[in-house]
Amino acid sequence: MSNWPDWFLEALHQRFYQLELASEQQASCSSEEDKSLFTQMDQFKINQNEDIQHLLSEWEEAIGYQLSQDKQSIYMEGVKDGIRLILPVIHPTVTR
């Protein structure tokens, strides 16, 4: 990477650090809370009839799907960021 301009390397480092910080903050807040929430949800489901258990399971699947869609969207934004950073260096005449 020694052929890359200093400003470009600095931009990559700054973006990486921003994403790393955001990821760490999100992970530290959610891991213990998630375990507690899942335990509470499991105990709640056990005390319900089969119809309610089935509905809750469907709800959990829908939420899981939505979370995976959100993560995929975040990943794609990262890919777009990378393209926006690299494309002008590779092809200086191309705008955008």
mmCIF file of C-alpha atoms in Angstrom:
data_model
loop_
_atom_site.group_PDB
_atom_site.id
_atom_site.type_symbol
_atom_site.label_atom_id
_atom_site.label_comp_id
_atom_site.label_asym_id
_atom_site.label_seq_id
_atom_site.Cartn_x
_atom_site.Cartn_y
_atom_site.Cartn_z
ATOM 1 C CA MET A 1 0.000 0.000 0.000
ATOM 2 C CA SER A 2 3.007 2.308 -0.122
ATOM 3 C CA ASN A 3 1.877 3.701 -3.505
ATOM 4 C CA TRP A 4 -1.308 5.150 -2.013
ATOM 5 C CA PRO A 5 -1.370 8.869 -1.178
ATOM 6 C CA ASP A 6 -1.103 9.756 2.514
ATOM 7 C CA TRP A 7 -4.531 11.415 2.536
ATOM 8 C CA PHE A 8 -6.081 8.208 1.227
ATOM 9 C CA LEU A 9 -4.418 6.037 3.864
ATOM 10 C CA GLU A 10 -5.498 8.463 6.576
ATOM 11 C CA ALA A 11 -9.087 8.417 5.270
ATOM 12 C CA LEU A 12 -9.095 4.610 5.367
ATOM 13 C CA HIS A 13 -7.722 4.560 8.908
ATOM 14 C CA GLN A 14 -10.242 7.128 10.136
ATOM 15 C CA ARG A 15 -13.167 5.248 8.586
ATOM 16 C CA PHE A 16 -11.930 1.972 10.072
ATOM 17 C CA TYR A 17 -11.595 3.505 13.539
ATOM 18 C CA GLN A 18 -15.088 5.033 13.346
ATOM 19 C CA LEU A 19 -16.631 1.698 12.390
ATOM 20 C CA GLU A 20 -14.599 -0.190 14.984
ATOM 21 C CA LEU A 21 -15.660 2.193 17.761
ATOM 22 C CA ALA A 22 -19.322 1.983 16.774
ATOM 23 C CA SER A 23 -19.143 -1.809 16.620
ATOM 24 C CA GLU A 24 -17.484 -2.080 20.039
ATOM 25 C CA GLN A 25 -20.017 0.245 21.624
ATOM 26 C CA GLN A 26 -22.910 -1.708 20.161
ATOM 27 C CA ALA A 27 -21.447 -5.085 21.159
ATOM 28 C CA SER A 28 -20.695 -4.072 24.752
ATOM 29 C CA CYS A 29 -24.199 -2.717 25.266
ATOM 30 C CA SER A 30 -26.073 -5.595 23.743
ATOM 31 C CA SER A 31 -24.357 -8.867 24.718
ATOM 32 C CA GLU A 32 -25.410 -9.060 28.385
ATOM 33 C CA GLU A 33 -28.764 -7.453 27.702
ATOM 34 C CA ASP A 34 -29.419 -9.957 24.895
ATOM 35 C CA LYS A 35 -28.702 -12.962 27.125
ATOM 36 C CA SER A 36 -31.038 -11.653 29.805
ATOM 37 C CA LEU A 37 -33.739 -10.822 27.293
ATOM 38 C CA PHE A 38 -33.553 -14.256 25.633
ATOM 39 C CA THR A 39 -33.740 -15.985 29.016
ATOM 40 C CA GLN A 40 -36.775 -13.941 29.976
ATOM 41 C CA MET A 41 -38.428 -14.611 26.621
ATOM 42 C CA ASP A 42 -37.829 -18.361 26.905
ATOM 43 C CA GLN A 43 -39.345 -18.461 30.378
ATOM 44 C CA PHE A 44 -42.300 -16.394 29.200
ATOM 45 C CA LYS A 45 -42.891 -18.740 26.247
ATOM 46 C CA ILE A 46 -42.823 -21.829 28.463
ATOM 47 C CA ASN A 47 -45.723 -20.443 30.485
ATOM 48 C CA GLN A 48 -47.933 -19.878 27.414
ATOM 49 C CA ASN A 49 -50.250 -22.198 25.517
ATOM 50 C CA GLU A 50 -49.147 -23.741 22.212
ATOM 51 C CA ASP A 51 -50.847 -21.124 20.024
ATOM 52 C CA ILE A 52 -49.074 -18.263 21.802
ATOM 53 C CA GLN A 53 -45.769 -20.180 21.722
ATOM 54 C CA HIS A 54 -46.165 -20.632 17.963
ATOM 55 C CA LEU A 55 -46.934 -16.924 17.440
ATOM 56 C CA LEU A 56 -43.951 -15.914 19.556
ATOM 57 C CA SER A 57 -41.697 -18.238 17.564
ATOM 58 C CA GLU A 58 -42.919 -16.692 14.314
ATOM 59 C CA TRP A 59 -42.301 -13.235 15.752
ATOM 60 C CA GLU A 60 -38.747 -14.211 16.740
ATOM 61 C CA GLU A 61 -38.086 -15.487 13.216
ATOM 62 C CA ALA A 62 -39.394 -12.249 11.704
ATOM 63 C CA ILE A 63 -37.215 -10.154 14.018
ATOM 64 C CA GLY A 64 -34.175 -12.328 13.219
ATOM 65 C CA TYR A 65 -34.788 -11.903 9.514
ATOM 66 C CA GLN A 66 -35.105 -8.138 9.877
ATOM 67 C CA LEU A 67 -31.848 -7.976 11.857
ATOM 68 C CA SER A 68 -30.034 -9.945 9.175
ATOM 69 C CA GLN A 69 -31.412 -7.566 6.516
ATOM 70 C CA ASP A 70 -30.195 -4.601 8.565
ATOM 71 C CA LYS A 71 -26.716 -6.122 8.896
ATOM 72 C CA GLN A 72 -26.600 -6.806 5.168
ATOM 73 C CA SER A 73 -27.547 -3.188 4.473
ATOM 74 C CA ILE A 74 -24.777 -1.938 6.769
ATOM 75 C CA TYR A 75 -22.283 -4.235 5.047
ATOM 76 C CA MET A 76 -23.312 -2.940 1.619
ATOM 77 C CA GLU A 77 -22.875 0.655 2.805
ATOM 78 C CA GLY A 78 -19.331 -0.283 3.798
ATOM 79 C CA VAL A 79 -18.693 -1.736 0.362
ATOM 80 C CA LYS A 80 -20.034 1.457 -1.232
ATOM 81 C CA ASP A 81 -17.774 3.538 1.042
ATOM 82 C CA GLY A 82 -14.802 1.490 -0.116
ATOM 83 C CA ILE A 83 -15.691 1.934 -3.751
ATOM 84 C CA ARG A 84 -16.142 5.689 -3.298
ATOM 85 C CA LEU A 85 -12.676 5.878 -1.710
ATOM 86 C CA ILE A 86 -10.811 3.668 -4.143
ATOM 87 C CA LEU A 87 -12.423 4.538 -7.472
ATOM 88 C CA PRO A 88 -11.037 8.110 -7.702
ATOM 89 C CA VAL A 89 -7.543 6.802 -6.991
ATOM 90 C CA ILE A 90 -7.738 4.044 -9.575
ATOM 91 C CA HIS A 91 -9.502 6.150 -12.215
ATOM 92 C CA PRO A 92 -8.938 9.858 -11.457
ATOM 93 C CA THR A 93 -11.031 10.941 -14.458
ATOM 94 C CA VAL A 94 -14.150 9.122 -13.215
ATOM 95 C CA THR A 95 -16.324 11.243 -10.975
ATOM 96 C CA ARG A 96 -18.515 9.921 -8.152
#
